[in-house]
mmCIF file of C-alpha atoms in Angstrom:
data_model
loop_
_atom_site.group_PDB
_atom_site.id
_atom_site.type_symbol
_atom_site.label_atom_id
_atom_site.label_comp_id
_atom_site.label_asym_id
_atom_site.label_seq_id
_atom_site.Cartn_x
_atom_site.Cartn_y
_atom_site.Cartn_z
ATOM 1 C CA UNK A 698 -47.249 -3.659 10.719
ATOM 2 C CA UNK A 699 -47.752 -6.800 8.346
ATOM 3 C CA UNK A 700 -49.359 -8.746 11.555
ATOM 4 C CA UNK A 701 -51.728 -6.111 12.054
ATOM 5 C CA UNK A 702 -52.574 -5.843 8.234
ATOM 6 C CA UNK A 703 -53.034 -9.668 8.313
ATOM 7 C CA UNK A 704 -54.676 -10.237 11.347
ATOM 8 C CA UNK A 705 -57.234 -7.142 9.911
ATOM 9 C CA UNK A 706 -57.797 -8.653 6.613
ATOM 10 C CA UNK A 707 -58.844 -12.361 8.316
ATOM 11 C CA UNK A 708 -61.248 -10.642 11.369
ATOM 12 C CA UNK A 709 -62.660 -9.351 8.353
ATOM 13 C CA UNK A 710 -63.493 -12.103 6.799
ATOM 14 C CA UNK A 711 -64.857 -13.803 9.736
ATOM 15 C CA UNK A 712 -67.138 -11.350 10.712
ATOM 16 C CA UNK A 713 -68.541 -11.284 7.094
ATOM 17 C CA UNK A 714 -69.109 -15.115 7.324
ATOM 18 C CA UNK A 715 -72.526 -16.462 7.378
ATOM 19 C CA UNK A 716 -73.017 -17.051 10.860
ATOM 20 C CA UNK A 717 -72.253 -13.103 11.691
ATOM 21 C CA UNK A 718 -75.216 -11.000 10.961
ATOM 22 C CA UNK A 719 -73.845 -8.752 8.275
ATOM 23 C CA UNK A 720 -72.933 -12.358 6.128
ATOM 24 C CA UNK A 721 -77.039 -13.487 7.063
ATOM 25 C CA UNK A 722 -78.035 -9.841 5.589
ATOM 26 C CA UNK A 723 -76.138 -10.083 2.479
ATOM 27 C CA UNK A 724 -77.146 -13.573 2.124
ATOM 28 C CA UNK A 725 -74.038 -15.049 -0.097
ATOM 29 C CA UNK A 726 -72.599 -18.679 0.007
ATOM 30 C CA UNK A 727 -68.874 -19.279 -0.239
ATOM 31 C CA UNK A 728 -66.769 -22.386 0.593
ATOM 32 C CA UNK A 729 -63.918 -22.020 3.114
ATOM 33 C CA UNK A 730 -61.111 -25.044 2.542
ATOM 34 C CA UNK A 731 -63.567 -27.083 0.441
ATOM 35 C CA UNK A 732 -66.483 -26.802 3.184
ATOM 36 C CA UNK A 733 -69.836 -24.691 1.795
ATOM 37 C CA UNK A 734 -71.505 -22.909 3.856
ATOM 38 C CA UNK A 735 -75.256 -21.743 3.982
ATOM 39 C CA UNK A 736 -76.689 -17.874 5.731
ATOM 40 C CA UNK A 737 -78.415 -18.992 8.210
ATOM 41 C CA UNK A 738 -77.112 -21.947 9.297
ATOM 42 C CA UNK A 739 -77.862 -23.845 12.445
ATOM 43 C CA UNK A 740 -74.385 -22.981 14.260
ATOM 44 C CA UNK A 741 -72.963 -26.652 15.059
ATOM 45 C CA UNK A 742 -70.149 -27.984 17.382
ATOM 46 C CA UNK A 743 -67.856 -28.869 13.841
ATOM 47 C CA UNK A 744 -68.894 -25.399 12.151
ATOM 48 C CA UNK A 745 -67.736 -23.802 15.747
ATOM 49 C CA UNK A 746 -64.305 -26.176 15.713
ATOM 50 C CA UNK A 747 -63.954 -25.141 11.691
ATOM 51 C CA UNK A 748 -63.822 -21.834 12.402
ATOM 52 C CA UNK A 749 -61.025 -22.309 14.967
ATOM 53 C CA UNK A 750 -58.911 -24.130 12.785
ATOM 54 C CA UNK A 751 -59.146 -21.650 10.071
ATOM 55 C CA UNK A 752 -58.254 -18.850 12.913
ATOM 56 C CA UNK A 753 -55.245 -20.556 14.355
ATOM 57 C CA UNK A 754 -53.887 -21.628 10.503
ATOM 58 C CA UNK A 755 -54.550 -18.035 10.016
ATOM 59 C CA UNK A 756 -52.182 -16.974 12.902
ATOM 60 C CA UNK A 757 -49.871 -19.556 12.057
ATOM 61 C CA UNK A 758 -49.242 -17.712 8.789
ATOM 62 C CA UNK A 759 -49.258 -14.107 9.510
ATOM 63 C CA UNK A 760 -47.056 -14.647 11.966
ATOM 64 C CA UNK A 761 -44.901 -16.858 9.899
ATOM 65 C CA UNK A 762 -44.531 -13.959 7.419
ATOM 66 C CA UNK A 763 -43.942 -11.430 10.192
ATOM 67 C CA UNK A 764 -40.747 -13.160 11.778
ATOM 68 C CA UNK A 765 -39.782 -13.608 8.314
ATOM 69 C CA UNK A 766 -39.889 -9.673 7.365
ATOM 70 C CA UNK A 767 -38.256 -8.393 10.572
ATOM 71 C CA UNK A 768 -35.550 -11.022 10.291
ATOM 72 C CA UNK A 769 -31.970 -9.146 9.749
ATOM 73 C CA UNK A 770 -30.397 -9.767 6.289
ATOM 74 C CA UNK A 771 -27.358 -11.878 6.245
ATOM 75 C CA UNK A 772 -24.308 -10.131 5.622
ATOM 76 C CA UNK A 773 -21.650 -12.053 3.745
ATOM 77 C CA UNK A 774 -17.927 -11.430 4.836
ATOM 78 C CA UNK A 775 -15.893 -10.874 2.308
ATOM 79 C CA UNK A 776 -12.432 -12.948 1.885
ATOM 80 C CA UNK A 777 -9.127 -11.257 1.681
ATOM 81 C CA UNK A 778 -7.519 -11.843 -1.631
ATOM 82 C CA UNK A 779 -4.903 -13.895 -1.096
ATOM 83 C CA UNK A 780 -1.941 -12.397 -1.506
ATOM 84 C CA UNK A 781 0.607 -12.820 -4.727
ATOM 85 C CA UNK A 782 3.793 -15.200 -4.463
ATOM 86 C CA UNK A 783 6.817 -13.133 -5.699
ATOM 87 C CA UNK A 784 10.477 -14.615 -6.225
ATOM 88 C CA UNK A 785 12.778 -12.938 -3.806
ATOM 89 C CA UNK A 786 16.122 -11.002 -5.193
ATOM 90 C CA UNK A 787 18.102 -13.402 -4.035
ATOM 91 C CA UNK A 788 20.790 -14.112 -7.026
ATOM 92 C CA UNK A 789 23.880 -11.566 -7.978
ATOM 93 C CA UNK A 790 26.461 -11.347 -10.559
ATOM 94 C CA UNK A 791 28.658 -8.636 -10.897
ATOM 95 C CA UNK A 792 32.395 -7.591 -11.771
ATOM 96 C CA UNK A 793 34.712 -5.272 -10.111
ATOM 97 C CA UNK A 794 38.141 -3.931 -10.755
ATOM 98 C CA UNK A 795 40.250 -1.684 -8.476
ATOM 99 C CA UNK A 796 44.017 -1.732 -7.049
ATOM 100 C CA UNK A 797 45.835 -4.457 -5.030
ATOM 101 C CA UNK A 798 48.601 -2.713 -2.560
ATOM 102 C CA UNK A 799 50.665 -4.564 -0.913
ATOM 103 C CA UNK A 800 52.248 -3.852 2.921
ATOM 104 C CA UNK A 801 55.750 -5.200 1.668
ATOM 105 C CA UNK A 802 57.636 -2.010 0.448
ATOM 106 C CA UNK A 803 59.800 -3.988 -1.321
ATOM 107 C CA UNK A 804 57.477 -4.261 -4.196
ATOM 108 C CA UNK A 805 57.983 -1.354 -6.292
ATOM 109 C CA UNK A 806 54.537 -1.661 -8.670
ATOM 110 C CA UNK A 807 51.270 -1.581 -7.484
ATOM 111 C CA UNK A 808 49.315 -3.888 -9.116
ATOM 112 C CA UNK A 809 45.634 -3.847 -10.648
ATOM 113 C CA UNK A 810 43.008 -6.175 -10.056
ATOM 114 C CA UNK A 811 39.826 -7.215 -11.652
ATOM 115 C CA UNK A 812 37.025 -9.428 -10.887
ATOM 116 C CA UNK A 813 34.082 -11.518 -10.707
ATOM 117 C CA UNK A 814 31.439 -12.430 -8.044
ATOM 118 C CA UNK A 815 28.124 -14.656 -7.509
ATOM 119 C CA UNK A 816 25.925 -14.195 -4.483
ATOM 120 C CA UNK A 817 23.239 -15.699 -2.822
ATOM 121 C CA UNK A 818 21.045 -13.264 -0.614
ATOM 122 C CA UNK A 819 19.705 -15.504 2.150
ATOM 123 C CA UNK A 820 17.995 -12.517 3.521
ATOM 124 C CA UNK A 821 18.629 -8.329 3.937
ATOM 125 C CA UNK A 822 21.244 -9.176 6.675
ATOM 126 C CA UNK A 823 23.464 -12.047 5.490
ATOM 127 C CA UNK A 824 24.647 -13.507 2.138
ATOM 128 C CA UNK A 825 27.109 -16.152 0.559
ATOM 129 C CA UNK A 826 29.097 -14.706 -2.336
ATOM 130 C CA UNK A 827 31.988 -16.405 -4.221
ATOM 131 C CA UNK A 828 34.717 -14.213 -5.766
ATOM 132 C CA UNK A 829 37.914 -14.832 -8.640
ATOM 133 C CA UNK A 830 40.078 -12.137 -9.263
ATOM 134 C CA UNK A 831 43.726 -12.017 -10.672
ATOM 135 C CA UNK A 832 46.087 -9.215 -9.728
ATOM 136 C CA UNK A 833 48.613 -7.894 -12.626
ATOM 137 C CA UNK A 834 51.813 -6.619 -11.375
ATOM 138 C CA UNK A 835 53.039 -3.025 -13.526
ATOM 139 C CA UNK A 836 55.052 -3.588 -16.448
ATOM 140 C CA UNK A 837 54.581 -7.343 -16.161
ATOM 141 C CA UNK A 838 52.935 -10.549 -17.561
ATOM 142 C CA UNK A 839 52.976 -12.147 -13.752
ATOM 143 C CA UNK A 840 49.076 -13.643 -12.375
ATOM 144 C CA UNK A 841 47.997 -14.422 -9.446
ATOM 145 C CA UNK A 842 44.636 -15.970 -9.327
ATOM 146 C CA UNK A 843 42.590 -15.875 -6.163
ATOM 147 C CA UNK A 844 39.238 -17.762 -5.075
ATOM 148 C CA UNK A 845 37.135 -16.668 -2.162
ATOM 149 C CA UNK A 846 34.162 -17.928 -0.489
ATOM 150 C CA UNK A 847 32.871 -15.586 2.046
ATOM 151 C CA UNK A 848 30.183 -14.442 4.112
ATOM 152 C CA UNK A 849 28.443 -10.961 3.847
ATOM 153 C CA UNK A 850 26.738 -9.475 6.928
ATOM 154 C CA UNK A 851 24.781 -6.186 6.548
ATOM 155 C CA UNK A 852 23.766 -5.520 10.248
ATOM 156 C CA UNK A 853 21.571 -2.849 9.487
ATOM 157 C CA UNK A 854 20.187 -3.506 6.207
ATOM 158 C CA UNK A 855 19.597 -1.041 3.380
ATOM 159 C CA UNK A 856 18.936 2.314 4.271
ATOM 160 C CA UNK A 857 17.792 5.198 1.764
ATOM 161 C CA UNK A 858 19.359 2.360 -0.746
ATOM 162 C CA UNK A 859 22.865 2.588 1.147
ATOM 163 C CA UNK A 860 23.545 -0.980 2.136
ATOM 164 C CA UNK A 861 26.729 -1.032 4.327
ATOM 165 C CA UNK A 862 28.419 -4.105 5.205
ATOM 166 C CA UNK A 863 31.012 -6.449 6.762
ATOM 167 C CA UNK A 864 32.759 -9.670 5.115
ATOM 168 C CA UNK A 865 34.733 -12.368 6.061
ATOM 169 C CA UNK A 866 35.937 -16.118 4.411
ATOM 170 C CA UNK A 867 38.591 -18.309 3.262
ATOM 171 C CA UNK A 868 40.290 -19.404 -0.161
ATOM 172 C CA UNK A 869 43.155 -20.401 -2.153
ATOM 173 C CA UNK A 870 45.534 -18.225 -4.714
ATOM 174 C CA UNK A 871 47.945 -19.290 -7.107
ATOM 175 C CA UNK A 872 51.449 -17.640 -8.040
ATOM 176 C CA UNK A 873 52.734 -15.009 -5.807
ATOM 177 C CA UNK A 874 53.573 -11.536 -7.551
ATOM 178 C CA UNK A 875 56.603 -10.629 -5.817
ATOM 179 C CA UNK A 876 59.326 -14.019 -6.382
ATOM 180 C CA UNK A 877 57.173 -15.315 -9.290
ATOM 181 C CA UNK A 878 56.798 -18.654 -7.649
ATOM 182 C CA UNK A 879 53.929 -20.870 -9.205
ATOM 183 C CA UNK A 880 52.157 -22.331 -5.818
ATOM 184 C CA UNK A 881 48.503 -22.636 -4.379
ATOM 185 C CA UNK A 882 48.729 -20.984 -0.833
ATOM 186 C CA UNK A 883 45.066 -21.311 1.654
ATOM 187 C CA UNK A 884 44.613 -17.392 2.327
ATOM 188 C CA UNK A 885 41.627 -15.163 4.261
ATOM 189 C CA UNK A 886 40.222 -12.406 3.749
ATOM 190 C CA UNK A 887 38.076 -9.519 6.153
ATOM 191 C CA UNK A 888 36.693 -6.488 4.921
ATOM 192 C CA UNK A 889 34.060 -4.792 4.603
ATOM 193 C CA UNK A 890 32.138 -1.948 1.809
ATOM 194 C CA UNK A 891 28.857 -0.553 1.206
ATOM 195 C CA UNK A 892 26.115 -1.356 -1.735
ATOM 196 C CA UNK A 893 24.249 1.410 -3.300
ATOM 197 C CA UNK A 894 20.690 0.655 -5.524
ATOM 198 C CA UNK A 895 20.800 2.022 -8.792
ATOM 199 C CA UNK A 896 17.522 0.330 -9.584
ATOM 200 C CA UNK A 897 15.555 -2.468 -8.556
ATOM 201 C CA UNK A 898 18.243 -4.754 -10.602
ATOM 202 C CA UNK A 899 21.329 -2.585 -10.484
ATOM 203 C CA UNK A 900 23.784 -1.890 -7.574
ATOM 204 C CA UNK A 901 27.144 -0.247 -7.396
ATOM 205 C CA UNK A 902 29.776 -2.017 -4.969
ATOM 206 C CA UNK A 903 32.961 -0.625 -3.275
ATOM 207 C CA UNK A 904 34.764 -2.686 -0.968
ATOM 208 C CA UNK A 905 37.710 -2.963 0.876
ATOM 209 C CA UNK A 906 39.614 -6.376 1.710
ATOM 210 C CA UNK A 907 42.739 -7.709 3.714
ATOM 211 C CA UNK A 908 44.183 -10.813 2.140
ATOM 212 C CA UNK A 909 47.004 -13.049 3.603
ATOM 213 C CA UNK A 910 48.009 -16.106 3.723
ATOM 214 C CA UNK A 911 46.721 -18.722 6.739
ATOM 215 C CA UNK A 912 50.534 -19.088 7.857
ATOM 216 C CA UNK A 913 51.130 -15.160 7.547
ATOM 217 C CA UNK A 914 54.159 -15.800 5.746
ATOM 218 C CA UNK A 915 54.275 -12.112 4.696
ATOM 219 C CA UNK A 916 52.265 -12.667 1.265
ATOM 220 C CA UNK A 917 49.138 -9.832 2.642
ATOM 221 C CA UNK A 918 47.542 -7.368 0.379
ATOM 222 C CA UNK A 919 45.096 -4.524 0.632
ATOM 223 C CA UNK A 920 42.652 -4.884 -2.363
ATOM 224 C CA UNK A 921 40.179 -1.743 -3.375
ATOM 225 C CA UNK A 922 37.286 -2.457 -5.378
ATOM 226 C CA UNK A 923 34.321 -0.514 -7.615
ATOM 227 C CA UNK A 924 31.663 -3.440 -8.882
ATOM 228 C CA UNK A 925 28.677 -3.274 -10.041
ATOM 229 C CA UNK A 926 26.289 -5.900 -9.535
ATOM 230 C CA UNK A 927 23.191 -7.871 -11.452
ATOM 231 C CA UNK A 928 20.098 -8.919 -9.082
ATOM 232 C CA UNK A 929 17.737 -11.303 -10.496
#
């Protein structure tokens, strides 16, 4: 549409120039790119090669505009924001208390035990965590101290903020409960629990774990747990 308007507007012109007959019966002057021309001129071989230079500029520009109009308008992708860097829960604290039962019937109390942990959450299905607990035997002032390192493997990560799990590691505890003998003893422990959210920080713990000594010198103890634990 602007080519035809164009082309329209400079035929136009042309034919109204002094060398058609409507420009010799109006009898005007007017000066095309600096060059005046008379009604009634003589037509001449440079008037004839003017004229075709003004014609093909003319072209050149109309056309010029009308590639430029139908061109399509440049659509600008947008970039995806680039997404925020947020420190993983990794860290725990917490403290626990529960009973320790021993399997040797010969020990009459049952003794309590209370505790402290620190984890490190490599990811939702494994974690390091360090324990100390002491057990206190009934009606008595005897210790034992006991420090675990162990690993924590939840195989099927949390589910509806359940987080069952499995644990295993080594350690050392001091004193033994039953003779009263002061003396640091290498022990394991297996077990397992389950981890429940309270909130995005907050988590209850219960766990269950079989200690013994490594040369199973009939020292073992069943050890029940409640905790609650501190994510940051």
């Amino acid at each position: 549409m602007t080519s035809l308007v164009f082309t329209s507007i400079i035929s136009s012109t042309l034919n109204n120039s002094p060398s058609s007959p409507i420009g010799r019966g109006i009898g005007f002057r007017y000066r095309v790119l600096g060059v005046r021309v008379s009604p009634g001129a003589p037509k001449t071989k440079e008037g004839k090669e003017m004229k075709n230079v003004i014609t093909a500029v003319a072209l050149i520009l109309v056309s010029s505009v009308a590639s430029a109009a139908n061109l399509p308008e440049k659509k600008v992708t947008p970039t995806a924001p680039i997404p925020a860097v947020t420190a993983p829960e990794s860290w725990y604290v917490g403290v626990n208390a529960g009973g320790n039962v021993r399997s040797n019937q010969n020990v009459q109390n049952t003794p309590g035990t209370a505790g402290f942990v620190v984890g490190y959450k490599v990811n939702q299905h494994f974690a390091y965590e360090a324990t100390l607990d002491q057990a206190f035997k009934k009606n008595d002032t005897q210790e034992q101290t006991r420090g675990m390192i162990n690993g924590i493997v939840s195989p099927f990560g949390s589910v509806y903020g359940f987080t069952p799990y499995a644990l295993g590691g080594i350690g050392t505890q001091t004193n033994d409960i039953r003779d009263g003998r002061n003396a640091a003893k290498a022990v394991y422990n297996v077990g397992g629990g389950v981890k429940y959210a309270i909130s995005t920080n907050w988590e209850a713990d219960a766990r269950y774990r079989y200690v013994n000594t490594l040369n199973n010198t009939n020292r073992d103890a069943n050890i029940f747990t409640l905790g609650l634990n501190y994510k940051f």
